PDB file of C-alpha atoms in Angstrom:
ATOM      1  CA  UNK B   1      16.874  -0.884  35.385  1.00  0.00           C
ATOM      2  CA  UNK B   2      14.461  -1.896  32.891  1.00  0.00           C
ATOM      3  CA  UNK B   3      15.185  -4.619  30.696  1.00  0.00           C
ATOM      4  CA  UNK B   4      12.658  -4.059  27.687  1.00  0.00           C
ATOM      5  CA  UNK B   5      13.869  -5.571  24.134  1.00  0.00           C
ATOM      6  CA  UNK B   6      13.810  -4.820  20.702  1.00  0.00           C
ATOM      7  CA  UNK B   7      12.013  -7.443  19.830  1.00  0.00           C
ATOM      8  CA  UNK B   8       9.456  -6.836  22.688  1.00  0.00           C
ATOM      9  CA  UNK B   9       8.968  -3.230  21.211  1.00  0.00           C
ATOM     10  CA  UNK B  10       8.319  -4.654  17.782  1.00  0.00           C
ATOM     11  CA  UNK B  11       5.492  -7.202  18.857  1.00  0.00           C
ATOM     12  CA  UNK B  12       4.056  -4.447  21.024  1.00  0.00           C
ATOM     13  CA  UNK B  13       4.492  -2.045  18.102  1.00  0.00           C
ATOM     14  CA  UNK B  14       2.193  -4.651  15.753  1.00  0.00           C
ATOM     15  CA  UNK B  15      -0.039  -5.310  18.177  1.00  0.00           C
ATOM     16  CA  UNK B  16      -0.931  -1.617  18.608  1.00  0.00           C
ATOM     17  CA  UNK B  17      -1.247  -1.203  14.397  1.00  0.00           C
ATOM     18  CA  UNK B  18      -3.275  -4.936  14.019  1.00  0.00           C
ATOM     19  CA  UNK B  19      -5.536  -4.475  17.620  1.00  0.00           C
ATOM     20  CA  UNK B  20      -5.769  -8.071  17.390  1.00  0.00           C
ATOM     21  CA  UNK B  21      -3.317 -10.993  18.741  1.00  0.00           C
ATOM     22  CA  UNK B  22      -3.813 -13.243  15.720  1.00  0.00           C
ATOM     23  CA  UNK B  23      -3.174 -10.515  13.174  1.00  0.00           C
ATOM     24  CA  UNK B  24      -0.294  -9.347  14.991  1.00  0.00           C
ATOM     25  CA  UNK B  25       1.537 -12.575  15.223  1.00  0.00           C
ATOM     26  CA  UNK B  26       1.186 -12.881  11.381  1.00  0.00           C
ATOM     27  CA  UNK B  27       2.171  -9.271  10.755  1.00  0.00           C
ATOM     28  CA  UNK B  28       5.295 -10.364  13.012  1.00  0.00           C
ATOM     29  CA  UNK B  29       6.024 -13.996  11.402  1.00  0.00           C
ATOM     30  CA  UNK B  30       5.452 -15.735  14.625  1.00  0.00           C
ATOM     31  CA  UNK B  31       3.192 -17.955  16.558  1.00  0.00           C
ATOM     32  CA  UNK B  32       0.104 -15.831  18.327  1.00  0.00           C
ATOM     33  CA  UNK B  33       1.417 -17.566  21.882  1.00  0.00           C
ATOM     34  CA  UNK B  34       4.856 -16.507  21.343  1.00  0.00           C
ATOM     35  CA  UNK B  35       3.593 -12.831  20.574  1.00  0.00           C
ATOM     36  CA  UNK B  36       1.426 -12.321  23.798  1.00  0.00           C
ATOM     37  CA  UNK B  37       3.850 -14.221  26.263  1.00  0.00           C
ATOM     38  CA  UNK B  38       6.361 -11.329  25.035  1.00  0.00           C
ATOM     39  CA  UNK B  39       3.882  -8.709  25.680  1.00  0.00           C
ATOM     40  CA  UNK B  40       2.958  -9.739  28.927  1.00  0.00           C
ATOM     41  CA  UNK B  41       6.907 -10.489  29.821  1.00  0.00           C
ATOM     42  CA  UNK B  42       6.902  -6.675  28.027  1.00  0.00           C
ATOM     43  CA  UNK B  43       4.572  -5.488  30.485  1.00  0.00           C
ATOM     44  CA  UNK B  44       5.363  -7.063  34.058  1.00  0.00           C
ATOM     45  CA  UNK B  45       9.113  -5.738  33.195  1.00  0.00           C
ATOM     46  CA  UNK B  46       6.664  -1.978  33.310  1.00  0.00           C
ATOM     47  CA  UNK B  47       4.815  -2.822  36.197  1.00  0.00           C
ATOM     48  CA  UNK B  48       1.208  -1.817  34.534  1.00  0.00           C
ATOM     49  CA  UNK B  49      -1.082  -3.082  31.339  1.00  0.00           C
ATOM     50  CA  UNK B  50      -0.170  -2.034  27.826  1.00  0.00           C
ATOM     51  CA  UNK B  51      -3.564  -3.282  26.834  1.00  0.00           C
ATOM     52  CA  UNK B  52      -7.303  -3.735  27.100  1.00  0.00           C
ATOM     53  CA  UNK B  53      -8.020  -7.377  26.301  1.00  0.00           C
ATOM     54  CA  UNK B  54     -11.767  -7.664  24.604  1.00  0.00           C
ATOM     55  CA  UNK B  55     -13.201 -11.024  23.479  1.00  0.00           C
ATOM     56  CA  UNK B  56     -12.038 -10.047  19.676  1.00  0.00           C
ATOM     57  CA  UNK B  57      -9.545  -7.003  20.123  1.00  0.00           C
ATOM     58  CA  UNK B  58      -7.570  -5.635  22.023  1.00  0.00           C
ATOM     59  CA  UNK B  59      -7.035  -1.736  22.796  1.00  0.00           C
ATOM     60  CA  UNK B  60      -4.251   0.256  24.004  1.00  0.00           C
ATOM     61  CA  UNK B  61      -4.664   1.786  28.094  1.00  0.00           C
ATOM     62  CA  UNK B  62      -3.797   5.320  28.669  1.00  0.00           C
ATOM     63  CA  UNK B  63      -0.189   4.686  29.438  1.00  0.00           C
ATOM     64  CA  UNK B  64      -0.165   2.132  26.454  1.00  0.00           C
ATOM     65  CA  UNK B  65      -0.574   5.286  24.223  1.00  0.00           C
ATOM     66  CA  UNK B  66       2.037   7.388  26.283  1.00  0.00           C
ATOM     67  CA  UNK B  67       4.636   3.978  25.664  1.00  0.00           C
ATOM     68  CA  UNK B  68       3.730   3.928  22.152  1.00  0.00           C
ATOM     69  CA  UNK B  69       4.984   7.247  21.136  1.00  0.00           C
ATOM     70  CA  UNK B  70       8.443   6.624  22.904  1.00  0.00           C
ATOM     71  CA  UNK B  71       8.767   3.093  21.635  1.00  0.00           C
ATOM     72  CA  UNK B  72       8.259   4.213  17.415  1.00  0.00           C
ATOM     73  CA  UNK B  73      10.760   6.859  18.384  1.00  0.00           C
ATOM     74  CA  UNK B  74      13.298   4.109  19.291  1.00  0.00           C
ATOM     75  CA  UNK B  75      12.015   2.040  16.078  1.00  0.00           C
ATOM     76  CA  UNK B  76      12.636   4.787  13.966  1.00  0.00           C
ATOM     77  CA  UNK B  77      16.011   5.150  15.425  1.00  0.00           C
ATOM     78  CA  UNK B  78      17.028   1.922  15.100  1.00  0.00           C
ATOM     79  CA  UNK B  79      16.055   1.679  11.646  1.00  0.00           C
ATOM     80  CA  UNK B  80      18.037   4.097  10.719  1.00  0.00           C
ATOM     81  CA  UNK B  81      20.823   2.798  11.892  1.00  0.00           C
ATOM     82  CA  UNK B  82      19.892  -0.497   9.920  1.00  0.00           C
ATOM     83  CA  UNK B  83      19.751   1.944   6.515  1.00  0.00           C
ATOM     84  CA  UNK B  84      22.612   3.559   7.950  1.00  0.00           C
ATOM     85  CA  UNK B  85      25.165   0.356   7.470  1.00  0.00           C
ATOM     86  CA  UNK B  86      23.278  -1.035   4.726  1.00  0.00           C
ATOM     87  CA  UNK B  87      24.281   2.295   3.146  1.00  0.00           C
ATOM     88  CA  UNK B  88      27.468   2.377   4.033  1.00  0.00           C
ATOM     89  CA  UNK B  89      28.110  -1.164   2.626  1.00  0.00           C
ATOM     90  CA  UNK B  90      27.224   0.315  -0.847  1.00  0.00           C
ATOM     91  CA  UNK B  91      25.654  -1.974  -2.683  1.00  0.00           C
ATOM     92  CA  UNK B  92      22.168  -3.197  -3.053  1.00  0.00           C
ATOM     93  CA  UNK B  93      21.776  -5.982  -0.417  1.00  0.00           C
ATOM     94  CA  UNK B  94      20.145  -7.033   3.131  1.00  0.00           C
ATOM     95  CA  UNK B  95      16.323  -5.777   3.567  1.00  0.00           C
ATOM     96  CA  UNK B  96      14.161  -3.610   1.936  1.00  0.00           C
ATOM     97  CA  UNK B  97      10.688  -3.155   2.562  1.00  0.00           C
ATOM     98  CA  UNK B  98       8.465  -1.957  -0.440  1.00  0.00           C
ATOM     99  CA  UNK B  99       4.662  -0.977   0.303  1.00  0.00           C
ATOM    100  CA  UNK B 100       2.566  -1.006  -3.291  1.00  0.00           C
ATOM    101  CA  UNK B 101      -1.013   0.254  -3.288  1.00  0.00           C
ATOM    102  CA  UNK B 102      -3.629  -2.755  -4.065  1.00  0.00           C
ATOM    103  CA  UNK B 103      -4.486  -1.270  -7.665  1.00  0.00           C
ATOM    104  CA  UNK B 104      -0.768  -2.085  -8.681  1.00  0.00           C
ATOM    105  CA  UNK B 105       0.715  -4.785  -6.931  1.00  0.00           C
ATOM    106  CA  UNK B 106      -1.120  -7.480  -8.367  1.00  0.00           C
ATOM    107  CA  UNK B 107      -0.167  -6.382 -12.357  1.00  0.00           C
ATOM    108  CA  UNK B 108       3.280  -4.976 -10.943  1.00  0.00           C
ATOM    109  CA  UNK B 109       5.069  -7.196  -8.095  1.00  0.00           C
ATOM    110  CA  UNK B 110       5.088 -10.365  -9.828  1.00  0.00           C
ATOM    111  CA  UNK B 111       7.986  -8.320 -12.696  1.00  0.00           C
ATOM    112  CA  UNK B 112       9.558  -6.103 -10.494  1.00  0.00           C
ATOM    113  CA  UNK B 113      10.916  -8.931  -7.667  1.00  0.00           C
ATOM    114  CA  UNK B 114      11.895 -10.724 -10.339  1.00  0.00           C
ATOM    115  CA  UNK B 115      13.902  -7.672 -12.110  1.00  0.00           C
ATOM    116  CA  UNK B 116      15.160  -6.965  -8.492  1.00  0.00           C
ATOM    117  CA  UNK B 117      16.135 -10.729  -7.361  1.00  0.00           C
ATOM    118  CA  UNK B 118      17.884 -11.217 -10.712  1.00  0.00           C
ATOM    119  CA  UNK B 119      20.062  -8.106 -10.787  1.00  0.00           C
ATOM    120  CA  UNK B 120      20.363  -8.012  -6.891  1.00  0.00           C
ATOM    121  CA  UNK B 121      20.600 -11.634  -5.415  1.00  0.00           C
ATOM    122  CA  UNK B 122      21.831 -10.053  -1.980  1.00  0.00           C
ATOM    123  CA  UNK B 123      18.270  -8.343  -1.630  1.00  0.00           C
ATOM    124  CA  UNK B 124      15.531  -9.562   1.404  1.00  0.00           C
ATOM    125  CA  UNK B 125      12.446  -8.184  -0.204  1.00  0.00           C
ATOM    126  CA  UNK B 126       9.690  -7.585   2.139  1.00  0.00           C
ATOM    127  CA  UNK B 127       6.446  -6.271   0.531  1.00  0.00           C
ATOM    128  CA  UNK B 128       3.649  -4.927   2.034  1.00  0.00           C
ATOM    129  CA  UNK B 129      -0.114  -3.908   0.047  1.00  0.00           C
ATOM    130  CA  UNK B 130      -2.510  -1.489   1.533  1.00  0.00           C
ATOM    131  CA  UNK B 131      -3.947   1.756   1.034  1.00  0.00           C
ATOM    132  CA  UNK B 132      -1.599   4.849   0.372  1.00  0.00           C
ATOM    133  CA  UNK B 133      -2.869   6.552   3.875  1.00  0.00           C
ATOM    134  CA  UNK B 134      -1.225   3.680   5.923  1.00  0.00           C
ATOM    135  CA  UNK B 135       1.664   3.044   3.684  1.00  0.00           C
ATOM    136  CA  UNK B 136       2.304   6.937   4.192  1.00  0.00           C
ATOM    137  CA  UNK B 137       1.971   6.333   7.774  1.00  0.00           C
ATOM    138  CA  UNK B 138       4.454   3.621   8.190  1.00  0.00           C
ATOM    139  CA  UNK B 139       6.774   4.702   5.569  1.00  0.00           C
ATOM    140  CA  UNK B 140       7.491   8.068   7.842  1.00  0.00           C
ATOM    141  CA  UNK B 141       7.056   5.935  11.060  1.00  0.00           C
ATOM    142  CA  UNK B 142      10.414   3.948   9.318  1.00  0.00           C
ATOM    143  CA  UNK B 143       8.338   0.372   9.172  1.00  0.00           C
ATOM    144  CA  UNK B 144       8.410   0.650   5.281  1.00  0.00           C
ATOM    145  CA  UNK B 145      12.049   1.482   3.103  1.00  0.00           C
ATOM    146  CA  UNK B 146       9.964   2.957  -0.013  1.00  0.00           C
ATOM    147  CA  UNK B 147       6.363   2.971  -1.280  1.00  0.00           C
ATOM    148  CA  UNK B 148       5.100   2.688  -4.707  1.00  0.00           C
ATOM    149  CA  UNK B 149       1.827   5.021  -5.069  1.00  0.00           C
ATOM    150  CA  UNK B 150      -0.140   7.529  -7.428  1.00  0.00           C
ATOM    151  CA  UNK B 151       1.313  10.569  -7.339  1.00  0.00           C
ATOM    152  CA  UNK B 152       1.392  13.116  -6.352  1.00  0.00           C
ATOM    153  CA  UNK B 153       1.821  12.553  -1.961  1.00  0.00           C
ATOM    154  CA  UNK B 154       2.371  16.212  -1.809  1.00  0.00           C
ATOM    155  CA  UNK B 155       4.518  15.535   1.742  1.00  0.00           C
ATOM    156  CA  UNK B 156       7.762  17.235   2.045  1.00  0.00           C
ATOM    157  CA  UNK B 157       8.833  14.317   3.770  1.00  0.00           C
ATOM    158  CA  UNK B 158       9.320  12.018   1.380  1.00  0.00           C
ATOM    159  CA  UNK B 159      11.219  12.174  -2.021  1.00  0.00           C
ATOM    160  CA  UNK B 160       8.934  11.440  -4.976  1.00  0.00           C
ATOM    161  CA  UNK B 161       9.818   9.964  -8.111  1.00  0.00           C
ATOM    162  CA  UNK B 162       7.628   8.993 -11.427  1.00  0.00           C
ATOM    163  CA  UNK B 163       7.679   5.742 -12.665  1.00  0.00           C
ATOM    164  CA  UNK B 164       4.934   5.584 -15.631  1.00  0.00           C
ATOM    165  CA  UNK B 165       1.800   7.251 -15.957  1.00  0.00           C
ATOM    166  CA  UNK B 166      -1.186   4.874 -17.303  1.00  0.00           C
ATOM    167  CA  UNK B 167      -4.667   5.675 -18.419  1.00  0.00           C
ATOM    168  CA  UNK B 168      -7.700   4.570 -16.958  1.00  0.00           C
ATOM    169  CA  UNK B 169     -10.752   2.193 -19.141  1.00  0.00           C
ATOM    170  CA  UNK B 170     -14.100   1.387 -19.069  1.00  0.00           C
ATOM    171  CA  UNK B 171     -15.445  -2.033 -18.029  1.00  0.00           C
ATOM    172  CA  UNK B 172     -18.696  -2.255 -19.226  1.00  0.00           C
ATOM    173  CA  UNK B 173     -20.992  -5.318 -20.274  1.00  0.00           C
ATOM    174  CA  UNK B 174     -20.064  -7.808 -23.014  1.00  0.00           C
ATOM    175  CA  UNK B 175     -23.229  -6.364 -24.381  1.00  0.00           C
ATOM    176  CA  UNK B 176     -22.280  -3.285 -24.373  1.00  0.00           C
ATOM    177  CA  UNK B 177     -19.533  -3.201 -26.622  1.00  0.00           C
ATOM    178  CA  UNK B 178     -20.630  -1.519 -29.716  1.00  0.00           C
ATOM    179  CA  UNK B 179     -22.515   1.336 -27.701  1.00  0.00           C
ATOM    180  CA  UNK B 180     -20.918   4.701 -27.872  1.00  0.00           C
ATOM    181  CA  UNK B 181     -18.290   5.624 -24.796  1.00  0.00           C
ATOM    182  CA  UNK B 182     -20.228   8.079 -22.507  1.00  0.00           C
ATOM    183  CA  UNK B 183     -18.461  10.532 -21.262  1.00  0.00           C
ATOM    184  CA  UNK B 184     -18.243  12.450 -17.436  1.00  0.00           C
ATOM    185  CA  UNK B 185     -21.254  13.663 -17.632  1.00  0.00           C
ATOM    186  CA  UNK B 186     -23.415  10.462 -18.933  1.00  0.00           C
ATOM    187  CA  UNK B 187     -21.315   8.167 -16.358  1.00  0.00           C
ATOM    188  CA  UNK B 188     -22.662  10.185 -13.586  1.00  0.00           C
ATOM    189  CA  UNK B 189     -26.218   9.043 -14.387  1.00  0.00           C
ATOM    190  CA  UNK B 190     -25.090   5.019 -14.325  1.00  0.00           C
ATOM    191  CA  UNK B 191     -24.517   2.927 -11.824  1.00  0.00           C
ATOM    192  CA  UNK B 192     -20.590   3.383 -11.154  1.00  0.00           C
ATOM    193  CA  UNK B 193     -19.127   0.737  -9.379  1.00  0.00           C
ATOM    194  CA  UNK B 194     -16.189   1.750  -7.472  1.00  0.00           C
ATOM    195  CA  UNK B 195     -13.533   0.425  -4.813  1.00  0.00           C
ATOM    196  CA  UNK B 196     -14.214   1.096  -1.158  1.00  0.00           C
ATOM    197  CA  UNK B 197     -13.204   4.170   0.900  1.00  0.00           C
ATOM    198  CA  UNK B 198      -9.834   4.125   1.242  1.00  0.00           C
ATOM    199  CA  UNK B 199      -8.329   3.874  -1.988  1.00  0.00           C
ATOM    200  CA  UNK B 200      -6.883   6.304  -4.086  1.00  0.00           C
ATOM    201  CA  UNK B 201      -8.242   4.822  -7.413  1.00  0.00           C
ATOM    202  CA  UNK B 202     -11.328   5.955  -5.927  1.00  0.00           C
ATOM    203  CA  UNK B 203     -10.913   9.410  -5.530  1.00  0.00           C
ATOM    204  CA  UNK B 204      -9.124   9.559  -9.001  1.00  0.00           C
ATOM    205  CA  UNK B 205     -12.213   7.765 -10.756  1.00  0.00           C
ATOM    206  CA  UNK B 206     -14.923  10.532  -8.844  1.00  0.00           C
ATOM    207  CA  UNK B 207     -12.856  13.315 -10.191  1.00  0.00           C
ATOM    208  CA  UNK B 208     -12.772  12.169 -13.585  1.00  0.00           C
ATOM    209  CA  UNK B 209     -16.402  12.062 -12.991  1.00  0.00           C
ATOM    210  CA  UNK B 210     -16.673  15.594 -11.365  1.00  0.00           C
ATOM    211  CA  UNK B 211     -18.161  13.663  -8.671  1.00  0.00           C
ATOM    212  CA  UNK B 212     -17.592  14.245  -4.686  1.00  0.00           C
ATOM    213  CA  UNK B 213     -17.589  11.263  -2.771  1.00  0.00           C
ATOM    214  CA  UNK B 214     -20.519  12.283  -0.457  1.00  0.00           C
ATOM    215  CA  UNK B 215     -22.626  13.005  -3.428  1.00  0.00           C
ATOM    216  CA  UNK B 216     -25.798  10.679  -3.465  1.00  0.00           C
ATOM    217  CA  UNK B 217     -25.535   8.368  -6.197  1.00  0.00           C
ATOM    218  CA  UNK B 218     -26.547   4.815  -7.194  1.00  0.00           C
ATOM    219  CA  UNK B 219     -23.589   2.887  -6.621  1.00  0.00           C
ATOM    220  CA  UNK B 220     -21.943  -0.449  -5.075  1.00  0.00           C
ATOM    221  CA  UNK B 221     -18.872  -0.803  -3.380  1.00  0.00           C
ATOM    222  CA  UNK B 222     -15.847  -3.249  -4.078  1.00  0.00           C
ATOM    223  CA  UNK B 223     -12.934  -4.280  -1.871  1.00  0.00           C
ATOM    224  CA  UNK B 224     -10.535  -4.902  -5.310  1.00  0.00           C
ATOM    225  CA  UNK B 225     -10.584  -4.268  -8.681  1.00  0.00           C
ATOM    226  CA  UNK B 226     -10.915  -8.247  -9.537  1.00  0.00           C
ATOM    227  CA  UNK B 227     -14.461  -8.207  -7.615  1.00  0.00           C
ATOM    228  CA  UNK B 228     -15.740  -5.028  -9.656  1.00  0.00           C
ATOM    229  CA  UNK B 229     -15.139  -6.446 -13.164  1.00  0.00           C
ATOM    230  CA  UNK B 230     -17.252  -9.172 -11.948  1.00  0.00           C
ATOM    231  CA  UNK B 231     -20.066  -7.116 -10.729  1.00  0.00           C
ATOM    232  CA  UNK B 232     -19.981  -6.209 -13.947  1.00  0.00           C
ATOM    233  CA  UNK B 233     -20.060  -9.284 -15.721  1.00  0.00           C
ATOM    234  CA  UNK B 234     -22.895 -10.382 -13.743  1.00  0.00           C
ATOM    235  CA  UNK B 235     -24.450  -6.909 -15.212  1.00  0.00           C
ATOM    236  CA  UNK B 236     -24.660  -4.544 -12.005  1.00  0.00           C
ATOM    237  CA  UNK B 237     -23.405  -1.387 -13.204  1.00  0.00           C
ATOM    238  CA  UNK B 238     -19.691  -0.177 -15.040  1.00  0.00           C
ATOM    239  CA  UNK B 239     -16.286   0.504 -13.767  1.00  0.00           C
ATOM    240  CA  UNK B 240     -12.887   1.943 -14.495  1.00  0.00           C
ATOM    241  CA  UNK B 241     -10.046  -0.027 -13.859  1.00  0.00           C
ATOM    242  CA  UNK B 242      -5.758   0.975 -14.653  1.00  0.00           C
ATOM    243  CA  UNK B 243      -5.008   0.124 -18.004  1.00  0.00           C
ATOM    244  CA  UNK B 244      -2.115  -2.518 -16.535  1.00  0.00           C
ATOM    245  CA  UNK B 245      -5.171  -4.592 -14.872  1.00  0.00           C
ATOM    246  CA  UNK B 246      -7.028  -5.192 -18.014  1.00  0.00           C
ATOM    247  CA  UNK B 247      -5.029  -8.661 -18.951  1.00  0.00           C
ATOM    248  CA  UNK B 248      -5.923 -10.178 -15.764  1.00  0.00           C
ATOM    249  CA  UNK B 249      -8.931  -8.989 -14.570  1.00  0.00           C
ATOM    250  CA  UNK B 250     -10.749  -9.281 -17.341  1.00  0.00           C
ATOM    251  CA  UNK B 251      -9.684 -12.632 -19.089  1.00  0.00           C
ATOM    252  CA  UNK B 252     -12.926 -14.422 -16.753  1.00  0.00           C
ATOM    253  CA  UNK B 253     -15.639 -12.193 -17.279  1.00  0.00           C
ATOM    254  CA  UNK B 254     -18.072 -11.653 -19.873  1.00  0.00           C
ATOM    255  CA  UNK B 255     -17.383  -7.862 -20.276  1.00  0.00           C
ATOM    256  CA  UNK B 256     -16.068  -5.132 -22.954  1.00  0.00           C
ATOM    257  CA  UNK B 257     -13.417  -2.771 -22.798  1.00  0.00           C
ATOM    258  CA  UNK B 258     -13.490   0.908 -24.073  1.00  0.00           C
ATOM    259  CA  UNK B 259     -10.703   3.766 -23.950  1.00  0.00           C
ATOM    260  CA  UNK B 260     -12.036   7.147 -23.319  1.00  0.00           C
ATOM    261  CA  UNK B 261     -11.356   9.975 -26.050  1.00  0.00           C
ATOM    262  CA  UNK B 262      -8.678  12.572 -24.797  1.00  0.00           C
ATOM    263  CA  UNK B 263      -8.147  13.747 -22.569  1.00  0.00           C
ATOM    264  CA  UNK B 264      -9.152  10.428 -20.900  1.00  0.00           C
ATOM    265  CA  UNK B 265      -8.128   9.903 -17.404  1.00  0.00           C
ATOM    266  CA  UNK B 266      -4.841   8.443 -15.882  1.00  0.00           C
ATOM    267  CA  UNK B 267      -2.860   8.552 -12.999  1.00  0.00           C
ATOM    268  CA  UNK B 268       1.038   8.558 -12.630  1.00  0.00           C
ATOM    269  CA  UNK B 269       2.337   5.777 -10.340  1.00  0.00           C
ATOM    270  CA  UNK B 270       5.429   7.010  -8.831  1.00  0.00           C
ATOM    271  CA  UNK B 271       7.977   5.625  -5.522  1.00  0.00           C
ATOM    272  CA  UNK B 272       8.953   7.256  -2.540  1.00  0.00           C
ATOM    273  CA  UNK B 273      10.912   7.574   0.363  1.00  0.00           C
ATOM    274  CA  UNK B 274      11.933   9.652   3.556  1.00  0.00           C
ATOM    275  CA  UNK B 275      14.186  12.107   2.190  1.00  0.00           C
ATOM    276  CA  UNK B 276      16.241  11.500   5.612  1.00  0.00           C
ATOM    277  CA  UNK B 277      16.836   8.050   4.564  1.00  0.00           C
ATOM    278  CA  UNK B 278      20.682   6.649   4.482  1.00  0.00           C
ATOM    279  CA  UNK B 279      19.261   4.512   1.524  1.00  0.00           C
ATOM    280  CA  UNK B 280      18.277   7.559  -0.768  1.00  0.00           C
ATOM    281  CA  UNK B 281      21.207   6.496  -3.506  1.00  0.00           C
ATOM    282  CA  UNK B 282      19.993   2.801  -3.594  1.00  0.00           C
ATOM    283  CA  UNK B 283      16.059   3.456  -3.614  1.00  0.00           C
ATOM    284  CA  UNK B 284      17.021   5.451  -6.527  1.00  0.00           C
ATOM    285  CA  UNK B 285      18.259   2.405  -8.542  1.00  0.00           C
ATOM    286  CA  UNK B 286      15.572   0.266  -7.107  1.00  0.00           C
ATOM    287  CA  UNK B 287      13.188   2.713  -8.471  1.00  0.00           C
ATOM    288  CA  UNK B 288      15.077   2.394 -12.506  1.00  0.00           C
ATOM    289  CA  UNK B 289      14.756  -1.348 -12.204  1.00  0.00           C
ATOM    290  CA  UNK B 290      11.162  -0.515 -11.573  1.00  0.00           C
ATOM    291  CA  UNK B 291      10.512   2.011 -14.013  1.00  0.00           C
ATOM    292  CA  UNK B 292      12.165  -0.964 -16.912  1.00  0.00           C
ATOM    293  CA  UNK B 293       9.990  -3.414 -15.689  1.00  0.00           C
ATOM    294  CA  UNK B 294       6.544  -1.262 -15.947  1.00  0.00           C
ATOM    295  CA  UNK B 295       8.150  -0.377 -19.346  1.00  0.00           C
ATOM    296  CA  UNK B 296       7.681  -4.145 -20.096  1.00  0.00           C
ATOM    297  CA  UNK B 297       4.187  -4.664 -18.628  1.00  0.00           C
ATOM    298  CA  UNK B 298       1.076  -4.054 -20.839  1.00  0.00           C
ATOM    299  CA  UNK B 299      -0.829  -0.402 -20.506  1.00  0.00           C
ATOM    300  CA  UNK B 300       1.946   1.943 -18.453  1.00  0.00           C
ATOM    301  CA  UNK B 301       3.204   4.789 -20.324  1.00  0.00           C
ATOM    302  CA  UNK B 302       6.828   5.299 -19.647  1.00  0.00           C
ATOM    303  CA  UNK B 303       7.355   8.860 -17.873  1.00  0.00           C
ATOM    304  CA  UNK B 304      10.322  10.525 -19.614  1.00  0.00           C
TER     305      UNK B 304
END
């Protein structure tokens, strides 16, 4: 009989999402030798290799793949059977694991844990920032409780609910403040400075534009919203940034600020969650204590 654990799974779950040892044993809260001595215990208890070992990553083997399906069907199941008693216990306590795109948690997270921790003392937030493709990934593979993202997801999935909607500004050039605010049509002829692939912000900016991504254009890349208002500053191009990051990007760099005329662009930032989840009643007064704190935070729009 084999004797594979829990925790076993987990590590070997994380080590499949991270391809790396190192990254893994952060991602898991635990020393990198205490990961891989787990997944090798994990796989002489199978008899064969879980993974490729390269000199900087490692991949998954054939029957690595086959395990992984099978062992994020037991995760998924066990988590709900976490949400399931947490549920039960009705009241707003034990874990919760909130993912938040990069272009909010910065302005956001810093209110809402303390909104949460205050009313809620009982609560183990976990929080997790990336890119709304992986947080929709793990938040339907049951790693993540809720996500907070622009909306819409459009999955059937998941339950969606609006939190604010904000608009979007221009970053341009301390000397370019008294210049008129081009619109669309003039920013496709500048230099638009936008995040990487990946992010959602950078779709919405290109279709405020009426830009596709794979449309040749003079640009630079960023990796956040903090190194693009620099670029600017140091006079590289223009930007658009959310309305709630203007305080604290911008407080460092020698740059102006200018609101588009309406209809101006603006996304609405919204949480989610499986719609299977045990937790659906309690994410739903999560997401109110979220929705006051935005309310309180400089540039969101409350959605009524």
């Amino acid at each position: 009989m084999l004797n594979v654990t829990l925790k076993q799974m987990r590590y070997f779950d994380a080590l499949a999402r991270q391809g790396h040892f190192g990254r893994a044993a952060d991602a898991c809260a635990i020393t990198q030798p205490a990961l891989s001595m787990q997944i090798r215990d994990m796989e002489r208890e199978l008899g064969t290799p879980l993974f490729e070992r390269g000199s900087r990553t490692v991949t998954l083997t054939g029957f690595g793949e086959e395990v992984l399906h099978r062992v994020r069907d037991v995760l998924r199941t066990v988590n709900e059977v976490e949400d399931m008693a947490r549920a039960a216990r009705d009241r707003l306590a034990g874990r919760i694991r909130i993912g938040v795109i990069p272009t909010v948690a910065p302005y956001l997270l810093p209110r809402i844990v303390g909104e949460l921790t205050a009313r809620h003392p009982g609560l183990d937030l976990q929080l997790r920032e990336t890119v709304t493709p992986r947080l929709l990934s793990e938040l339907a593979d049951g790693n993540l409780d809720t996500a907070i993202v622009a909306l819409p997801v459009s999955e059937t999935a998941f339950e969606e609910v609006a939190l604010f909607t904000e608009a979007f500004v221009l970053v341009r050039p301390g000397a370019d403040a008294d210049r008129p605010v081009p619109g669309p049509a003039r920013l496709r002829e500048m230099r638009l400075l936008l995040l990487e692939e990946g992010h959602c912000f950078r779709d919405q900016a290109l279709s405020f534009c009426n830009m596709t991504a794979s449309a040749p254009r003079e640009m630079m890349d960023g990796s956040s919203l903090s190194t693009l208002v620099q670029m600017v500053g140091a006079g590289l191009g223009v930007t658009l940034i959310p309305e709630m990051a203007v305080g604290v990007e911008t407080r460092s760099a020698d740059v102006s600020i200018a609101r588009f005329d309406a209809p101006g662009p603006q996304r609405t930032i919204g949480m989610i969650w499986r719609r299977s989840t045990p937790l659906g009643e309690q994410l739903r007064d999560i997401s109110g204590i979220v929705k006051d704190a935005a309310a309180r935070t400089a540039g969101p729009l409350p959605v009524s």
